[in-house]
Coordinates of C-alpha atoms in Angstrom, one line a residue:
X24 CA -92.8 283.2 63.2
X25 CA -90.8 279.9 62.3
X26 CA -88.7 280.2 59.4
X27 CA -88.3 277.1 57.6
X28 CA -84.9 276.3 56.4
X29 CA -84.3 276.4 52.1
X30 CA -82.4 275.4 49.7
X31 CA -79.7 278.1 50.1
X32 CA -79.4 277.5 54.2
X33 CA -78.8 273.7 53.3
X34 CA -76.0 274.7 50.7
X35 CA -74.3 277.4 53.2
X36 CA -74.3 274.4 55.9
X37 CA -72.6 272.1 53.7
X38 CA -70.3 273.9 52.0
X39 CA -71.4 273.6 48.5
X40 CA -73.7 275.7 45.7
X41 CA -77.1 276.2 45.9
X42 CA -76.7 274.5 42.6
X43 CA -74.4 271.1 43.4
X44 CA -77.4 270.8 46.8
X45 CA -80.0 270.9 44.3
X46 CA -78.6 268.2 41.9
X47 CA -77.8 266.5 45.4
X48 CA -81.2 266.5 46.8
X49 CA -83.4 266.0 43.5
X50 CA -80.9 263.2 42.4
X51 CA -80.1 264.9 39.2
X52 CA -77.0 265.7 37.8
X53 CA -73.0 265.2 38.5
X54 CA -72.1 265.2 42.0
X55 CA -68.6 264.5 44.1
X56 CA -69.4 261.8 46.7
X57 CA -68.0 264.7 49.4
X58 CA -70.7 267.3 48.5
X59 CA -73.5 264.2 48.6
X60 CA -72.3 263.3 52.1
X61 CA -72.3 267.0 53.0
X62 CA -75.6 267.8 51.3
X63 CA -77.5 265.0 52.7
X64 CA -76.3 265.3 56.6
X65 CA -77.0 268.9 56.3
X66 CA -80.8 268.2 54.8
X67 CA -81.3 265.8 57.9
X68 CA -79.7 268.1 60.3
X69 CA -81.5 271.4 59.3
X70 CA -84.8 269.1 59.0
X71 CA -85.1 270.7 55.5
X72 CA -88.5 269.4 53.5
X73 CA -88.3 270.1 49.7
X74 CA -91.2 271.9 48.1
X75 CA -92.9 268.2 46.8
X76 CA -93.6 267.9 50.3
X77 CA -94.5 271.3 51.4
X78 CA -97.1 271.1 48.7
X79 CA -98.1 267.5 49.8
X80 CA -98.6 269.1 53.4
X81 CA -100.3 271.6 52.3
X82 CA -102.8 269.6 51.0
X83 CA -103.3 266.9 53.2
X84 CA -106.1 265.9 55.8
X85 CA -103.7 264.8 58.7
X86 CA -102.5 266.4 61.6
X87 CA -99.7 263.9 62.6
X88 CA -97.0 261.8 62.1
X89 CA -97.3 258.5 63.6
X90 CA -94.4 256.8 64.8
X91 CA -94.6 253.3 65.2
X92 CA -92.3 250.4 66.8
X93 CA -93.1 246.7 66.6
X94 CA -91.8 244.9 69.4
X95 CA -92.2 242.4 72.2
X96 CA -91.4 244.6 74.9
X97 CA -94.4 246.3 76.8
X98 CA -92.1 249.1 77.8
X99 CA -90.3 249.9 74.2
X100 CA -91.5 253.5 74.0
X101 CA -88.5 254.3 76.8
X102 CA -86.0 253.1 75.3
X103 CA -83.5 255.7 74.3
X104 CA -83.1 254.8 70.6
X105 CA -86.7 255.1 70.3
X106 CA -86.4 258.3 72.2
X107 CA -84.2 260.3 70.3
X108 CA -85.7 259.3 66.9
X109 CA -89.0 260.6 68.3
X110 CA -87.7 264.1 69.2
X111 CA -85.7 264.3 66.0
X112 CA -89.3 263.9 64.1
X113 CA -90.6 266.2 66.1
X114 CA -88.0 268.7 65.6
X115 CA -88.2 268.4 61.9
X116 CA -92.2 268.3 61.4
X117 CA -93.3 271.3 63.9
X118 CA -92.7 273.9 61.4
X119 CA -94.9 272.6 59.2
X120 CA -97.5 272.5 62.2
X121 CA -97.4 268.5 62.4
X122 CA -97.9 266.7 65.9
X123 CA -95.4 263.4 66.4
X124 CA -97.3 260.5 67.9
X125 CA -95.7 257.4 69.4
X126 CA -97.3 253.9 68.9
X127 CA -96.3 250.5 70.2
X128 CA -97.3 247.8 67.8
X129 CA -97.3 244.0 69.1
X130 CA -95.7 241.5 66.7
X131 CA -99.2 240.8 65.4
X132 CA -99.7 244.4 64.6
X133 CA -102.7 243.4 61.7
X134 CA -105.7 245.1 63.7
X135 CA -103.6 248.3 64.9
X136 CA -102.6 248.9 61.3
X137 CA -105.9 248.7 60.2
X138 CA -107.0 251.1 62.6
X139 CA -104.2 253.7 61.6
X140 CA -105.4 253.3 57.9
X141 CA -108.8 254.7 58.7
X142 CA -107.5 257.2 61.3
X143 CA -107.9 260.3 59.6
X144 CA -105.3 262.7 61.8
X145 CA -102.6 260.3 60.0
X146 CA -100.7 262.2 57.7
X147 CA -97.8 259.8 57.8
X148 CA -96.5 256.5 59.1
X149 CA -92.8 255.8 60.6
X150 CA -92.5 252.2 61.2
X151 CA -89.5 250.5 63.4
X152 CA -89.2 247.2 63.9
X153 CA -91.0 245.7 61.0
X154 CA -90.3 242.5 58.7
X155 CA -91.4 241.6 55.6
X156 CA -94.3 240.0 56.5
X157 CA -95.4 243.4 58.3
X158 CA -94.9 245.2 54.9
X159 CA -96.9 242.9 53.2
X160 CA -100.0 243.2 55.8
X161 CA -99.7 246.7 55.3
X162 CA -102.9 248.6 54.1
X163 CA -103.0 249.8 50.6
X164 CA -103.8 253.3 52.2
X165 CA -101.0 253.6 53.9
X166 CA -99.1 252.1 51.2
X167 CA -98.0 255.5 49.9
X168 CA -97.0 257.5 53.1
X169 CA -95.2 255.4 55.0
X170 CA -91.3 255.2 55.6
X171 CA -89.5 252.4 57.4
X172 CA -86.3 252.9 59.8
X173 CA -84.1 249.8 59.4
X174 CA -83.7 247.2 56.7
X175 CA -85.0 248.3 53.9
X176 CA -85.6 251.7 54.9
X177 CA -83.5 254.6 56.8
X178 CA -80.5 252.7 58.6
X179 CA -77.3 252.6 59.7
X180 CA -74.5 250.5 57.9
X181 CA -74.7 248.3 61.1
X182 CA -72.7 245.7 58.8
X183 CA -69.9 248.2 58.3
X184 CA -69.5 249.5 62.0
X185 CA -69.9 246.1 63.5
X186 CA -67.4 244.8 61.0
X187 CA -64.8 247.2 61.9
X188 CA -65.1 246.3 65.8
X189 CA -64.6 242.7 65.0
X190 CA -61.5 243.3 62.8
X191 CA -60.2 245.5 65.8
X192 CA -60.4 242.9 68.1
X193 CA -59.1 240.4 66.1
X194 CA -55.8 242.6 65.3
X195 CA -55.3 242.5 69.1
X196 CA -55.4 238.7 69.2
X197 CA -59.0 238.0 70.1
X198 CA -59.7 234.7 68.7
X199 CA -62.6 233.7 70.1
X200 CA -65.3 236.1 69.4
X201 CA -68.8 236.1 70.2
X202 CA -71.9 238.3 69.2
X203 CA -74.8 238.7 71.1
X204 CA -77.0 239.6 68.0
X205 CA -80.5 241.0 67.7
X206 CA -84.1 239.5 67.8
X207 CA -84.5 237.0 65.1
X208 CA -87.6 238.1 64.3
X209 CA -86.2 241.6 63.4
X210 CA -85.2 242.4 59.9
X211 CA -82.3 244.9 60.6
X212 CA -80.6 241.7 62.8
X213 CA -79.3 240.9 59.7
X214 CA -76.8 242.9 58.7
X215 CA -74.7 242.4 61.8
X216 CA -75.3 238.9 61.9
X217 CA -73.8 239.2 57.8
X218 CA -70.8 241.1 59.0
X219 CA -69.9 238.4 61.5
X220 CA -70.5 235.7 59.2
X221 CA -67.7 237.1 56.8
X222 CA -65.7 238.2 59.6
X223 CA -65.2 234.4 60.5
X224 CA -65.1 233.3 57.0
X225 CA -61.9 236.1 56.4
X226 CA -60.3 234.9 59.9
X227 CA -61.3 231.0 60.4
X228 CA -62.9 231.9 63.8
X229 CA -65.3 230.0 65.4
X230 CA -69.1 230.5 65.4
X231 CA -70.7 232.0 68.8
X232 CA -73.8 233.7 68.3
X233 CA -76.7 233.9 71.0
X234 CA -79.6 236.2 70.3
X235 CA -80.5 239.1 72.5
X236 CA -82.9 241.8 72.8
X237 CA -81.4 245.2 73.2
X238 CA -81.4 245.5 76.8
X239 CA -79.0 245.0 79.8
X240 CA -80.8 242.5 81.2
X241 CA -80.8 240.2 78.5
X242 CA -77.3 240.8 78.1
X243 CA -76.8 239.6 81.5
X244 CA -78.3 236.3 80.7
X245 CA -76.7 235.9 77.3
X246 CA -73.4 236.4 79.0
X247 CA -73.7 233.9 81.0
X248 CA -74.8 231.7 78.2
X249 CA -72.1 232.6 76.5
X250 CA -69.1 231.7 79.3
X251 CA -71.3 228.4 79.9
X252 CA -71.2 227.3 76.2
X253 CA -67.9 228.5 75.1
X254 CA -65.8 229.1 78.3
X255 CA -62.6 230.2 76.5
X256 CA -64.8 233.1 74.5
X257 CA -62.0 236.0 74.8
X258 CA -64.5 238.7 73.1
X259 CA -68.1 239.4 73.4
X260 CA -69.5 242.1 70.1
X261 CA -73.2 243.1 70.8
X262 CA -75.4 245.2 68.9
X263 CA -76.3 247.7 71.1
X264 CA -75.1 249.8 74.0
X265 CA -77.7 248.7 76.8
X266 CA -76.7 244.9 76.1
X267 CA -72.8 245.8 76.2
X268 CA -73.9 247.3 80.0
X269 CA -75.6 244.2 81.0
X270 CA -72.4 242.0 79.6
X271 CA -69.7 244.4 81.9
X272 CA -72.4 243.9 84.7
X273 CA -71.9 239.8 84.4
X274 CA -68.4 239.9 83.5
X275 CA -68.1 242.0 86.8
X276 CA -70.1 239.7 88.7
X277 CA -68.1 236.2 87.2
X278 CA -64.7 238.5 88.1
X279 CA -63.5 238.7 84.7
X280 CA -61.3 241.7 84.1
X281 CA -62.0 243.8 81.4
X282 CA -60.3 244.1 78.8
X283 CA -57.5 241.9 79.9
X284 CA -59.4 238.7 80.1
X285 CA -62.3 239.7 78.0
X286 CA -63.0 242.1 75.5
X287 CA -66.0 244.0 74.8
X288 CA -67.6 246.2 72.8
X289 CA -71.4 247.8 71.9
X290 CA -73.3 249.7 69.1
X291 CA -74.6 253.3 69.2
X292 CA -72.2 255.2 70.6
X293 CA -74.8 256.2 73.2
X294 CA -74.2 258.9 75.9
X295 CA -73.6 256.0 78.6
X296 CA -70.9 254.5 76.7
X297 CA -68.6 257.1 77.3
X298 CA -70.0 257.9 80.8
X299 CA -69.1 254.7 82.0
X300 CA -65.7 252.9 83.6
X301 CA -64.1 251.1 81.5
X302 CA -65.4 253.2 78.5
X303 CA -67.2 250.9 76.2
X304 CA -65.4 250.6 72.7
X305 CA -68.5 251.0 70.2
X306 CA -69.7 252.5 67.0
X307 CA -71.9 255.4 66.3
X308 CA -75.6 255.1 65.3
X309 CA -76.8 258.7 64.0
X310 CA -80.2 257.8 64.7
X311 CA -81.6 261.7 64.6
X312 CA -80.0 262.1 61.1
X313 CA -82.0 258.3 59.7
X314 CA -84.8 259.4 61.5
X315 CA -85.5 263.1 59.6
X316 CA -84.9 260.7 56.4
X317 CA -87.5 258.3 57.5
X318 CA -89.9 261.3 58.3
X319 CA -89.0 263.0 54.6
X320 CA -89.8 259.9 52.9
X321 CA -93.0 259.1 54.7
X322 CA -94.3 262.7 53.1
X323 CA -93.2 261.8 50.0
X324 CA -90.0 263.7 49.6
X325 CA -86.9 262.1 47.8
X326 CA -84.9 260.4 50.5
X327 CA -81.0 260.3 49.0
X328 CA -78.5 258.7 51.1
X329 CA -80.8 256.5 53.2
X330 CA -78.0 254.5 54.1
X331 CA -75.8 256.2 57.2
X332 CA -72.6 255.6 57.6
X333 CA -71.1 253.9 61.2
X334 CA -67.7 254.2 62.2
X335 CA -66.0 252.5 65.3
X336 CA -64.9 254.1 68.6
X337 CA -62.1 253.1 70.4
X338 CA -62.5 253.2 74.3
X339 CA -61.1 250.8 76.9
X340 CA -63.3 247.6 77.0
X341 CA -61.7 246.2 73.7
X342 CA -58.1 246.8 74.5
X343 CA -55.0 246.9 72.0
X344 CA -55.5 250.8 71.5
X345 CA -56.1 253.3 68.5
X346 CA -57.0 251.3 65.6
X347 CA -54.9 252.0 62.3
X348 CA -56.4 254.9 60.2
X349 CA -59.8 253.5 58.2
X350 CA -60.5 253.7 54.7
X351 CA -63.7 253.9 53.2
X352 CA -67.0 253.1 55.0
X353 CA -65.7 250.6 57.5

């Protein structure tokens, strides 16, 4: 028989009283901001579902949580972010004898969310990849038990870990930076697209910004763009670990050493990252921990702390070395 972790195995994880993880979690009462930060990782690790939802599931008619990512590629459902989210929801809603479903949703996703309003083994709704205009085509039925992962939603302070690799490079005399940002279509491009913008605002660097779409390939491509366009480009920031791949691959192929010609770095901190020669300089992306918040606040529970922090990791594509110690959340 499954036990399902409580309030006092939360509170013994993070150090705390059952009292100070109680204020945490209901978001009521003095707090430190150290015991919040412990109280709410520990939640998300432990996949811990307050009694609100445990009654909600006890009650409801569906058998599953749906987990759904808008996107224009046909083969989304493999990539690894989407991946790991999926098996952290399925981690955390088992207990409660929930089934995780995965769902592609085209860009026009109207008639598919339609469909899941009337589907009656929905007990919740995880969306990726959504806009505003998705939101707003969203079926009052699912209105109240659906949870996004991005902007808006469960995220990562991409702003603040993307930030911190630009800085980095720019201490170590990179001047000419590019970023090979996200789809414009998707809401959660924004925020590194907003730390870049103030980055060159703070530092008088130049704009160079192409738009990619997460995957080696298209970092290939952009690369290439990139060299074309701006030819003394002595950085290249991307948002995600797959693209930094596909830029190493082009560099490699245009025989630009790395890092002494060219800088790079990623966002993740995925497995490959570290696995590969040079080590790509990156940030971490706790995806399991936003996903477990995403699934929480789908079933209605209170979803504190939505916003997970990033920090930067040094490896050897950006050059220059340790970065001085960090303050705060950058």
């Amino acid at each position: 028989m499954t036990t399902n972790p409580g309030l006092a195995d939360v509170a013994r994880r993070a150090g705390v009283s059952a009292a100070t993880a109680s204020r945490v979690l209901s978001g009521r009462g003095p707090s430190s901001p150290a015991s919040r930060d412990a109280v709410r990782q520990a939640a998300a690790e432990l996949g811990y579902v307050p009694h609100p939802v445990a009654r909600r599931l006890a009650r409801r008619s569906g058998t599953r949580i749906v987990f759904a990512v808008r996107d224009a590629r046909p083969d989304i459902l493999r990539d690894p972010f989407v991946t790991r989210a999926a098996a952290a929801m399925a981690a955390a809603t088992e207990p409660e004898g929930l089934g995780t479903a995965l769902l592609r949703l085209p860009l026009d996703a109207a008639a598919e969310l339609d469909r899941l309003a009337t589907d009656r083994s929905v007990a919740a709704l995880v969306l990726a990849g959504h806009d505003r205009a998705l939101m707003d085509r969203l079926p009052a039925a699912l209105r109240s038990r659906t949870a996004t992962i991005g902007a808006g939603g469960s995220d990562v302070d991409s702003a603040a870990g993307i930030g911190a690799l630009l800085r980095h490079l720019h201490r170590n005399g990179r001047r000419r930076i590019a970023l090979i940002a996200g789809p414009r279509w998707l809401a959660a491009s924004r925020a590194p697209l907003a730390a870049y913008a103030t980055f060159l605002r703070e530092t008088g660097s130049p704009l160079r910004v192409v738009h990619g779409d997460f995957t080696s390939a298209r970092g290939r491509a952009a690369t290439r763009e990139i060299l074309r366009r701006w030819p003394g480009t002595d950085a290249i920031a991307t948002v995600s670990d797959a693209t930094a791949v596909g830029v190493l691959q082009a560099l490699s192929a245009a025989g630009i050493r790395v890092p002494d010609d060219l800088a790079v770095t990623g966002f993740d901190d995925s497995p490959l990252a570290e696995a590969i020669h040079p080590g790509l300089s990156t940030a971490t992306h706790p995806v399991e921990l936003i996903a477990v918040s995403a699934v929480r606040a789908a079933l209605g529970a209170p979803s504190p702390g939505r916003l997970f922090p990033s920090r930067p990791i040094f490896r050897a594509t950006c050059g220059g070395g340790p970065a001085p110690a960090l303050t705060g959340g950058a």
